[in-house]
Amino acid sequence: MTLPALAVSRRTRRTPFSPRVEELGVAGYTVYNHMLLATSFRGVEEDYHHLKSHVQIWDVGCERQVELKGPDAARLAQLMTVRDLSNTQIGQGLYAPLVDVDGGMVNDPVIQKLEEDRFWLSVADSDVWLWARGLAYGLGLDVEVSEPDVWPLAIQGPKADALMAAAFGDAVSGIRFFGFQPVAFKGHDFIIARSGWSKQGGFEIYVDRADLALDLWDFLWDAGRPFNVGPGCPNLIERIEGGLLSYGNDMTSENNPLECGLDRYCHVHGSFESLGREAVARIHDEGVKRKVRGLRIDGGPLKPCVEPWVVHDGSNAIGQVTSAAWSPDFACNVAFVMLNHGFWMPGQSVRVETLDGERGGIVSELPFPRPESAQAYA
Ligand code: THG
């Protein structure tokens, strides 16, 4: 099955890095926050092996920043998330579920506290900008909500530290996980954070100067040559192995953050002012009805999971698979599954209606435990 090509236009916004992404042979695009995002270069499996062994430069310009600025910026940020932001320091990023009054997930951004009265929400694929503006207007808050021109560029992989040290010297090596600091390039201070949407380690550079974007890309590329730098993008296999959920795929507004396994980012019994806190506290006290887990699916590689696959126990539907991929390192298919109460214990056997017919599966905790050997799950 070949899918038709994606038509690119003004609505499917390009980024300042798109020329390099295309010169380096991007093999597919998806649309994320109304913007182009590469899905593979040399094929998802080859990209995966390279990401886990070397270092890649990722154009993640689609991780848009929603800026909150002004006297009520901190209040609005706190209203939107159920994570307690009261002890957040300037220069610190936090992964924070955004939740509506019913407890539904609105987004799962990284929130950066830039100043006491200025925050960036680095958002996943939903229109947080509109939601924030609506709240600010409806509640009469004294805050400016904007989507500034900032395009994150990620450096990911085990050799990311080496590349960044070659490029910027010691300035970046001291940045702690999810911390950020300004680093100069061509006379401009760029915010650099130790973060990124892989479990291989790395950095994200918040590029707020389109005119310097290609120079920066080329500078990083040259610094990366000794480390076998390659082009890359968020990798389906690696992110499933590592337990990184994709908003819109593995969780939607129909899900609450507790069933998505984001419990440690939900301070449900705090006293801070958050739109979703009461709903999430109630769900917490009553107990969730379903939970996200990992799933190892039997047999060889499967056709892509482009729509959820029904999971059953032999007679009744008990959940759905939302993302799946063949993992070369685990020597099995790995997947995310949302499972009903009673079926989510690791070790549980289930049946999955894949596009290649019915397969067996075994529930796993997340992130997937490292296999003892490549054939551990074969
Ligand atoms: N970086 C930036 N913006 C983003 C993403 C990113 N916006 C969209 C999307 N990714 C948001 N979702 C996530 C999900 C998980 C993480 C980051 C962003 C992540 N989680 C850590 C983990 O699971 O290991 C834990 C973080 C913590 O403990 O606080 O990294 O990637 N700029």
Short mmCIF file of C-alpha atoms and ligand atoms in Angstrom, two decimals:
data_model
loop_
_atom_site.label_atom_id
_atom_site.label_comp_id
_atom_site.label_asym_id
_atom_site.label_seq_id
_atom_site.Cartn_x
_atom_site.Cartn_y
_atom_site.Cartn_z
CA MET A 1 0.00 0.00 0.00
CA THR A 2 1.60 3.28 -1.10
CA LEU A 3 0.08 6.41 0.37
CA PRO A 4 -0.26 9.55 -1.77
CA ALA A 5 2.33 12.29 -1.34
CA LEU A 6 1.72 15.07 1.15
CA ALA A 7 0.93 18.41 -0.51
CA VAL A 8 3.00 21.19 1.08
CA SER A 9 1.61 24.70 1.27
CA ARG A 10 1.55 27.69 3.58
CA ARG A 11 -0.66 25.78 6.06
CA THR A 12 1.91 22.99 6.35
CA ARG A 13 4.56 25.41 7.51
CA ARG A 14 8.20 24.78 6.68
CA THR A 15 11.00 25.61 9.11
CA PRO A 16 14.23 27.54 8.57
CA PHE A 17 15.99 24.13 8.51
CA SER A 18 13.76 22.57 5.82
CA PRO A 19 16.37 23.17 3.05
CA ARG A 20 18.96 21.04 4.91
CA VAL A 21 16.39 18.37 5.84
CA GLU A 22 15.52 18.03 2.15
CA GLU A 23 19.14 18.15 0.88
CA LEU A 24 19.96 15.35 3.35
CA GLY A 25 17.28 13.15 1.82
CA VAL A 26 14.21 13.22 4.07
CA ALA A 27 12.14 10.17 3.10
CA GLY A 28 8.79 11.20 4.63
CA TYR A 29 7.03 14.04 6.38
CA THR A 30 4.14 14.20 8.82
CA VAL A 31 2.29 17.32 9.96
CA TYR A 32 2.64 18.41 13.60
CA ASN A 33 1.31 21.71 14.94
CA HIS A 34 0.44 22.63 11.34
CA MET A 35 4.12 22.24 10.47
CA LEU A 36 6.36 19.76 8.66
CA LEU A 37 8.12 17.09 10.72
CA ALA A 38 10.40 14.47 9.15
CA THR A 39 9.54 10.83 9.89
CA SER A 40 12.63 9.15 8.44
CA PHE A 41 15.77 9.64 6.37
CA ARG A 42 17.43 6.31 5.61
CA GLY A 43 14.46 4.28 6.79
CA VAL A 44 13.11 4.05 10.35
CA GLU A 45 15.28 1.02 11.22
CA GLU A 46 18.52 2.40 9.86
CA ASP A 47 17.81 5.76 11.54
CA TYR A 48 17.17 3.85 14.78
CA HIS A 49 20.52 2.03 14.76
CA HIS A 50 22.32 5.26 13.95
CA LEU A 51 20.48 7.20 16.70
CA LYS A 52 21.42 4.58 19.30
CA SER A 53 25.09 4.50 18.26
CA HIS A 54 26.08 7.99 17.11
CA VAL A 55 24.48 11.46 17.05
CA GLN A 56 21.77 13.08 14.97
CA ILE A 57 20.55 16.59 14.22
CA TRP A 58 16.76 16.86 14.30
CA ASP A 59 14.64 19.68 12.89
CA VAL A 60 11.89 19.77 15.52
CA GLY A 61 10.77 23.27 14.62
CA CYS A 62 7.22 21.91 14.92
CA GLU A 63 7.59 21.87 18.73
CA ARG A 64 6.08 25.34 18.84
CA GLN A 65 6.52 27.68 21.76
CA VAL A 66 3.40 29.22 23.29
CA GLU A 67 4.70 32.25 25.16
CA LEU A 68 2.93 33.57 28.26
CA LYS A 69 4.20 36.99 29.30
CA GLY A 70 3.02 39.51 31.85
CA PRO A 71 1.83 39.81 35.46
CA ASP A 72 -0.55 36.81 35.18
CA ALA A 73 1.78 34.57 33.14
CA ALA A 74 2.66 32.29 36.08
CA ARG A 75 -0.99 32.10 37.13
CA LEU A 76 -2.11 31.08 33.63
CA ALA A 77 0.66 28.47 33.33
CA GLN A 78 -0.44 26.96 36.66
CA LEU A 79 -4.12 27.04 35.69
CA MET A 80 -3.32 24.97 32.61
CA THR A 81 -1.30 22.19 34.27
CA VAL A 82 -1.83 19.81 37.19
CA ARG A 83 1.91 19.79 37.91
CA ASP A 84 2.76 22.13 40.80
CA LEU A 85 4.93 24.90 39.32
CA SER A 86 5.38 26.86 42.55
CA ASN A 87 8.99 25.79 43.17
CA THR A 88 10.14 26.12 39.56
CA GLN A 89 13.34 28.11 39.11
CA ILE A 90 14.24 30.36 36.18
CA GLY A 91 16.38 28.23 33.85
CA GLN A 92 14.45 25.05 34.59
CA GLY A 93 12.21 23.10 32.24
CA LEU A 94 9.47 20.73 33.37
CA TYR A 95 7.45 18.10 31.56
CA ALA A 96 3.87 19.02 32.50
CA PRO A 97 0.48 17.58 31.48
CA LEU A 98 -2.05 20.25 30.44
CA VAL A 99 -5.50 19.20 31.61
CA ASP A 100 -9.02 20.61 31.11
CA VAL A 101 -11.80 20.85 33.73
CA ASP A 102 -12.97 17.29 33.01
CA GLY A 103 -9.50 15.88 33.50
CA GLY A 104 -8.86 15.37 29.76
CA MET A 105 -5.38 15.81 28.37
CA VAL A 106 -5.01 19.02 26.34
CA ASN A 107 -1.29 18.64 25.60
CA ASP A 108 1.94 17.46 27.27
CA PRO A 109 4.50 20.25 26.78
CA VAL A 110 7.85 21.00 28.27
CA ILE A 111 7.34 24.24 30.21
CA GLN A 112 10.36 26.56 30.41
CA LYS A 113 10.45 29.29 33.00
CA LEU A 114 12.40 32.08 31.28
CA GLU A 115 11.65 34.87 33.77
CA GLU A 116 9.31 35.29 36.74
CA ASP A 117 6.67 36.63 34.35
CA ARG A 118 7.62 34.81 31.14
CA PHE A 119 7.10 31.14 30.21
CA TRP A 120 7.39 29.03 27.07
CA LEU A 121 5.17 26.01 26.64
CA SER A 122 6.95 23.81 24.09
CA VAL A 123 3.87 22.05 22.86
CA ALA A 124 2.94 18.72 21.33
CA ASP A 125 0.40 18.54 18.52
CA SER A 126 -2.69 20.49 19.65
CA ASP A 127 -3.71 24.15 19.50
CA VAL A 128 -2.57 25.28 22.93
CA TRP A 129 -2.19 28.84 21.64
CA LEU A 130 -5.95 29.13 21.09
CA TRP A 131 -6.78 27.47 24.42
CA ALA A 132 -4.44 29.82 26.32
CA ARG A 133 -5.80 32.91 24.58
CA GLY A 134 -9.36 31.82 25.30
CA LEU A 135 -8.59 31.30 28.97
CA ALA A 136 -6.75 34.61 29.26
CA TYR A 137 -9.64 36.45 27.64
CA GLY A 138 -12.41 34.62 29.48
CA LEU A 139 -10.76 35.02 32.88
CA GLY A 140 -9.67 38.61 32.22
CA LEU A 141 -5.99 37.81 32.88
CA ASP A 142 -3.24 40.36 32.41
CA VAL A 143 -1.04 38.25 30.12
CA GLU A 144 0.11 38.30 26.50
CA VAL A 145 -0.21 34.93 24.75
CA SER A 146 1.75 34.52 21.53
CA GLU A 147 3.43 31.92 19.32
CA PRO A 148 6.86 33.48 18.76
CA ASP A 149 9.08 32.38 15.89
CA VAL A 150 11.22 29.82 17.70
CA TRP A 151 12.21 26.54 16.08
CA PRO A 152 13.82 23.91 18.32
CA LEU A 153 16.75 21.99 16.87
CA ALA A 154 17.62 18.77 18.71
CA ILE A 155 21.01 17.05 18.98
CA GLN A 156 20.31 13.47 20.09
CA GLY A 157 22.32 10.31 20.58
CA PRO A 158 25.12 8.91 22.76
CA LYS A 159 27.64 11.21 21.09
CA ALA A 160 25.52 14.38 21.56
CA ASP A 161 27.71 15.58 24.44
CA ALA A 162 30.83 15.14 22.33
CA LEU A 163 29.34 17.06 19.42
CA MET A 164 28.16 19.90 21.64
CA ALA A 165 31.50 20.11 23.47
CA ALA A 166 33.29 20.30 20.11
CA ALA A 167 30.88 23.06 19.03
CA PHE A 168 30.53 25.14 22.20
CA GLY A 169 33.27 23.99 24.58
CA ASP A 170 32.56 23.45 28.27
CA ALA A 171 29.63 25.89 28.28
CA VAL A 172 27.08 23.16 27.66
CA SER A 173 28.49 20.16 29.53
CA GLY A 174 27.31 21.52 32.89
CA ILE A 175 23.68 21.89 31.84
CA ARG A 176 21.65 19.46 33.97
CA PHE A 177 18.75 17.33 32.71
CA PHE A 178 15.89 19.65 31.70
CA GLY A 179 17.93 22.73 32.70
CA PHE A 180 18.70 25.40 30.12
CA GLN A 181 21.01 28.34 29.69
CA PRO A 182 21.93 30.90 27.03
CA VAL A 183 24.89 30.02 24.79
CA ALA A 184 26.34 32.47 22.24
CA PHE A 185 26.60 31.72 18.51
CA LYS A 186 27.53 34.51 16.06
CA GLY A 187 26.86 37.13 18.73
CA HIS A 188 23.36 35.87 19.59
CA ASP A 189 22.41 34.04 22.78
CA PHE A 190 20.46 30.87 22.03
CA ILE A 191 18.72 28.95 24.79
CA ILE A 192 20.17 25.44 25.02
CA ALA A 193 18.51 22.75 27.14
CA ARG A 194 19.54 19.21 28.01
CA SER A 195 16.37 17.53 26.76
CA GLY A 196 14.84 15.94 23.69
CA TRP A 197 12.38 13.33 22.56
CA SER A 198 14.65 10.30 22.74
CA LYS A 199 16.19 8.27 25.56
CA GLN A 200 19.68 8.50 24.06
CA GLY A 201 20.56 11.81 25.74
CA GLY A 202 21.08 15.15 24.08
CA PHE A 203 20.24 18.80 23.79
CA GLU A 204 17.69 21.14 22.28
CA ILE A 205 18.58 24.55 20.91
CA TYR A 206 15.70 27.03 20.81
CA VAL A 207 16.48 28.82 17.54
CA ASP A 208 14.83 32.25 17.53
CA ARG A 209 16.80 33.72 14.62
CA ALA A 210 15.75 32.38 11.22
CA ASP A 211 18.63 34.26 9.58
CA LEU A 212 21.19 32.26 11.62
CA ALA A 213 19.44 28.90 11.39
CA LEU A 214 21.32 27.40 8.43
CA ASP A 215 24.67 28.72 9.68
CA LEU A 216 23.98 27.05 13.02
CA TRP A 217 22.98 23.79 11.34
CA ASP A 218 26.20 23.80 9.25
CA PHE A 219 28.32 24.66 12.28
CA LEU A 220 26.85 21.74 14.25
CA TRP A 221 27.18 19.42 11.26
CA ASP A 222 30.89 20.25 10.91
CA ALA A 223 31.43 19.77 14.65
CA GLY A 224 29.69 16.39 14.37
CA ARG A 225 31.69 14.96 11.47
CA PRO A 226 34.19 13.12 13.73
CA PHE A 227 31.23 11.55 15.54
CA ASN A 228 29.44 10.25 12.44
CA VAL A 229 26.65 12.84 12.70
CA GLY A 230 23.57 12.14 10.60
CA PRO A 231 20.19 13.68 9.93
CA GLY A 232 17.39 12.36 12.12
CA CYS A 233 13.97 12.87 13.60
CA PRO A 234 11.92 11.42 16.46
CA ASN A 235 12.18 7.68 15.85
CA LEU A 236 9.12 5.45 16.18
CA ILE A 237 11.01 2.37 17.38
CA GLU A 238 13.27 4.15 19.86
CA ARG A 239 10.43 6.17 21.40
CA ILE A 240 8.28 3.09 21.94
CA GLU A 241 11.19 1.19 23.52
CA GLY A 242 11.78 4.23 25.76
CA GLY A 243 8.14 4.76 26.72
CA LEU A 244 7.68 8.23 25.18
CA LEU A 245 3.97 8.68 24.46
CA SER A 246 2.84 10.77 21.49
CA TYR A 247 -0.08 13.14 22.13
CA GLY A 248 -2.79 12.52 19.52
CA ASN A 249 -1.63 8.92 19.04
CA ASP A 250 -1.14 7.24 22.41
CA MET A 251 -3.24 9.71 24.39
CA THR A 252 -5.93 12.21 23.41
CA SER A 253 -8.39 14.56 25.13
CA GLU A 254 -10.40 11.39 25.92
CA ASN A 255 -7.64 10.32 28.31
CA ASN A 256 -6.71 11.67 31.73
CA PRO A 257 -3.04 11.97 32.73
CA LEU A 258 -3.28 9.17 35.32
CA GLU A 259 -4.29 6.53 32.80
CA CYS A 260 -1.44 7.79 30.60
CA GLY A 261 1.04 6.90 33.33
CA LEU A 262 1.87 10.56 34.02
CA ASP A 263 1.08 10.20 37.74
CA ARG A 264 4.43 11.61 38.82
CA TYR A 265 3.64 14.91 37.08
CA CYS A 266 0.17 15.23 38.72
CA HIS A 267 0.14 16.93 42.13
CA VAL A 268 -3.51 16.17 42.72
CA HIS A 269 -3.69 16.99 46.41
CA GLY A 270 -1.91 20.34 46.27
CA SER A 271 -3.66 23.62 46.99
CA PHE A 272 -2.58 25.49 43.87
CA GLU A 273 -5.07 26.89 41.37
CA SER A 274 -5.34 24.52 38.38
CA LEU A 275 -8.32 23.93 36.08
CA GLY A 276 -7.92 20.17 36.01
CA ARG A 277 -6.80 19.44 39.55
CA GLU A 278 -10.22 18.61 41.09
CA ALA A 279 -11.14 16.27 38.25
CA VAL A 280 -7.77 14.54 38.38
CA ALA A 281 -7.95 14.28 42.20
CA ARG A 282 -11.38 12.65 41.91
CA ILE A 283 -10.14 10.19 39.26
CA HIS A 284 -7.13 9.46 41.46
CA ASP A 285 -9.35 8.72 44.49
CA GLU A 286 -11.82 6.60 42.52
CA GLY A 287 -9.06 4.75 40.66
CA VAL A 288 -8.48 4.79 36.91
CA LYS A 289 -10.48 2.50 34.60
CA ARG A 290 -7.64 1.86 32.13
CA LYS A 291 -3.89 2.31 31.88
CA VAL A 292 -1.15 2.64 29.28
CA ARG A 293 1.30 -0.27 29.17
CA GLY A 294 3.92 -1.67 26.88
CA LEU A 295 3.06 -4.71 24.79
CA ARG A 296 5.39 -7.22 23.15
CA ILE A 297 3.57 -8.65 20.14
CA ASP A 298 4.45 -12.12 18.81
CA GLY A 299 5.72 -12.90 15.34
CA GLY A 300 7.56 -10.90 12.72
CA PRO A 301 7.33 -7.25 11.64
CA LEU A 302 3.82 -5.82 11.23
CA LYS A 303 2.22 -3.27 8.93
CA PRO A 304 2.13 0.17 10.59
CA CYS A 305 -0.51 0.88 13.21
CA VAL A 306 -2.20 3.78 11.41
CA GLU A 307 -5.41 3.37 13.44
CA PRO A 308 -5.81 1.74 16.86
CA TRP A 309 -5.89 -2.06 16.88
CA VAL A 310 -8.48 -3.82 19.02
CA VAL A 311 -7.10 -5.91 21.88
CA HIS A 312 -9.18 -8.73 23.39
CA ASP A 313 -8.87 -11.55 25.91
CA GLY A 314 -10.23 -14.24 23.58
CA SER A 315 -13.85 -13.09 23.87
CA ASN A 316 -14.20 -9.43 24.94
CA ALA A 317 -12.48 -6.22 23.83
CA ILE A 318 -10.22 -5.05 26.67
CA GLY A 319 -8.22 -2.23 25.08
CA GLN A 320 -6.37 -0.94 22.05
CA VAL A 321 -2.87 -0.72 20.62
CA THR A 322 -2.05 2.85 19.53
CA SER A 323 1.57 2.61 18.24
CA ALA A 324 3.67 -0.41 17.26
CA ALA A 325 7.02 -1.14 15.63
CA TRP A 326 9.47 -3.97 15.11
CA SER A 327 12.37 -3.55 17.53
CA PRO A 328 15.64 -4.99 16.21
CA ASP A 329 17.31 -4.78 19.63
CA PHE A 330 14.43 -6.51 21.44
CA ALA A 331 13.84 -8.93 18.55
CA CYS A 332 10.07 -8.51 18.82
CA ASN A 333 7.34 -6.01 18.04
CA VAL A 334 7.00 -3.35 20.74
CA ALA A 335 3.80 -1.36 21.20
CA PHE A 336 1.80 0.94 23.45
CA VAL A 337 -1.53 -0.41 24.62
CA MET A 338 -4.35 1.18 26.64
CA LEU A 339 -5.84 -1.63 28.73
CA ASN A 340 -8.92 -1.91 30.91
CA HIS A 341 -8.75 -2.59 34.64
CA GLY A 342 -8.02 -6.24 35.33
CA PHE A 343 -5.83 -6.73 32.26
CA TRP A 344 -2.94 -4.30 32.73
CA MET A 345 -0.65 -6.41 34.93
CA PRO A 346 2.77 -7.04 33.34
CA GLY A 347 2.89 -10.62 32.11
CA GLN A 348 -0.80 -10.67 31.10
CA SER A 349 -1.45 -12.42 27.75
CA VAL A 350 -3.74 -10.70 25.24
CA ARG A 351 -4.79 -11.01 21.59
CA VAL A 352 -4.34 -8.16 19.11
CA GLU A 353 -6.21 -7.56 15.81
CA THR A 354 -3.30 -6.29 13.72
CA LEU A 355 -3.38 -5.48 9.99
CA ASP A 356 -1.58 -8.81 9.55
CA GLY A 357 -4.22 -10.81 11.39
CA GLU A 358 -4.58 -11.79 15.04
CA ARG A 359 -1.40 -12.01 17.12
CA GLY A 360 -0.62 -12.81 20.72
CA GLY A 361 0.94 -10.25 23.03
CA ILE A 362 2.43 -9.98 26.52
CA VAL A 363 1.87 -6.86 28.64
CA SER A 364 5.02 -5.08 29.83
CA GLU A 365 5.83 -2.25 32.18
CA LEU A 366 7.10 1.03 30.67
CA PRO A 367 9.70 1.88 29.69
CA PHE A 368 10.33 -1.61 28.37
CA PRO A 369 12.97 -3.36 30.51
CA ARG A 370 16.27 -3.71 28.63
CA PRO A 371 16.49 -7.15 27.04
CA GLU A 372 19.22 -9.37 28.51
CA SER A 373 20.27 -10.23 24.98
CA ALA A 374 19.09 -9.43 21.48
CA GLN A 375 17.10 -12.65 21.42
CA ALA A 376 15.60 -12.22 24.89
CA TYR A 377 12.03 -11.95 23.70
CA ALA A 378 12.30 -13.96 20.51
N1 THG B 1 11.05 18.82 23.47
C1 THG B 1 10.51 20.03 23.35
N2 THG B 1 9.21 20.20 23.11
C2 THG B 1 8.41 19.11 22.94
C3 THG B 1 8.94 17.81 23.06
C4 THG B 1 10.31 17.68 23.33
N3 THG B 1 7.10 19.28 22.68
C5 THG B 1 6.33 18.17 22.24
C6 THG B 1 6.68 16.88 22.96
N4 THG B 1 8.13 16.70 22.94
C7 THG B 1 6.20 16.95 24.38
N5 THG B 1 6.25 15.66 25.04
C8 THG B 1 7.32 15.23 25.80
C9 THG B 1 7.24 13.98 26.37
C10 THG B 1 8.28 13.50 27.16
C11 THG B 1 9.41 14.28 27.36
C12 THG B 1 9.48 15.51 26.79
C13 THG B 1 8.43 16.01 26.02
C14 THG B 1 10.54 13.80 28.22
N6 THG B 1 10.24 13.08 29.29
C15 THG B 1 11.25 12.55 30.18
C16 THG B 1 11.28 11.05 30.09
O1 THG B 1 10.22 10.46 29.86
O2 THG B 1 12.35 10.50 30.29
C17 THG B 1 11.01 12.90 31.63
C18 THG B 1 10.90 14.33 31.89
C19 THG B 1 10.80 14.66 33.36
O3 THG B 1 11.02 13.79 34.20
O4 THG B 1 10.48 15.85 33.67
O5 THG B 1 11.67 14.08 27.96
O6 THG B 1 10.87 16.56 23.41
N7 THG B 1 11.26 21.11 23.49
#
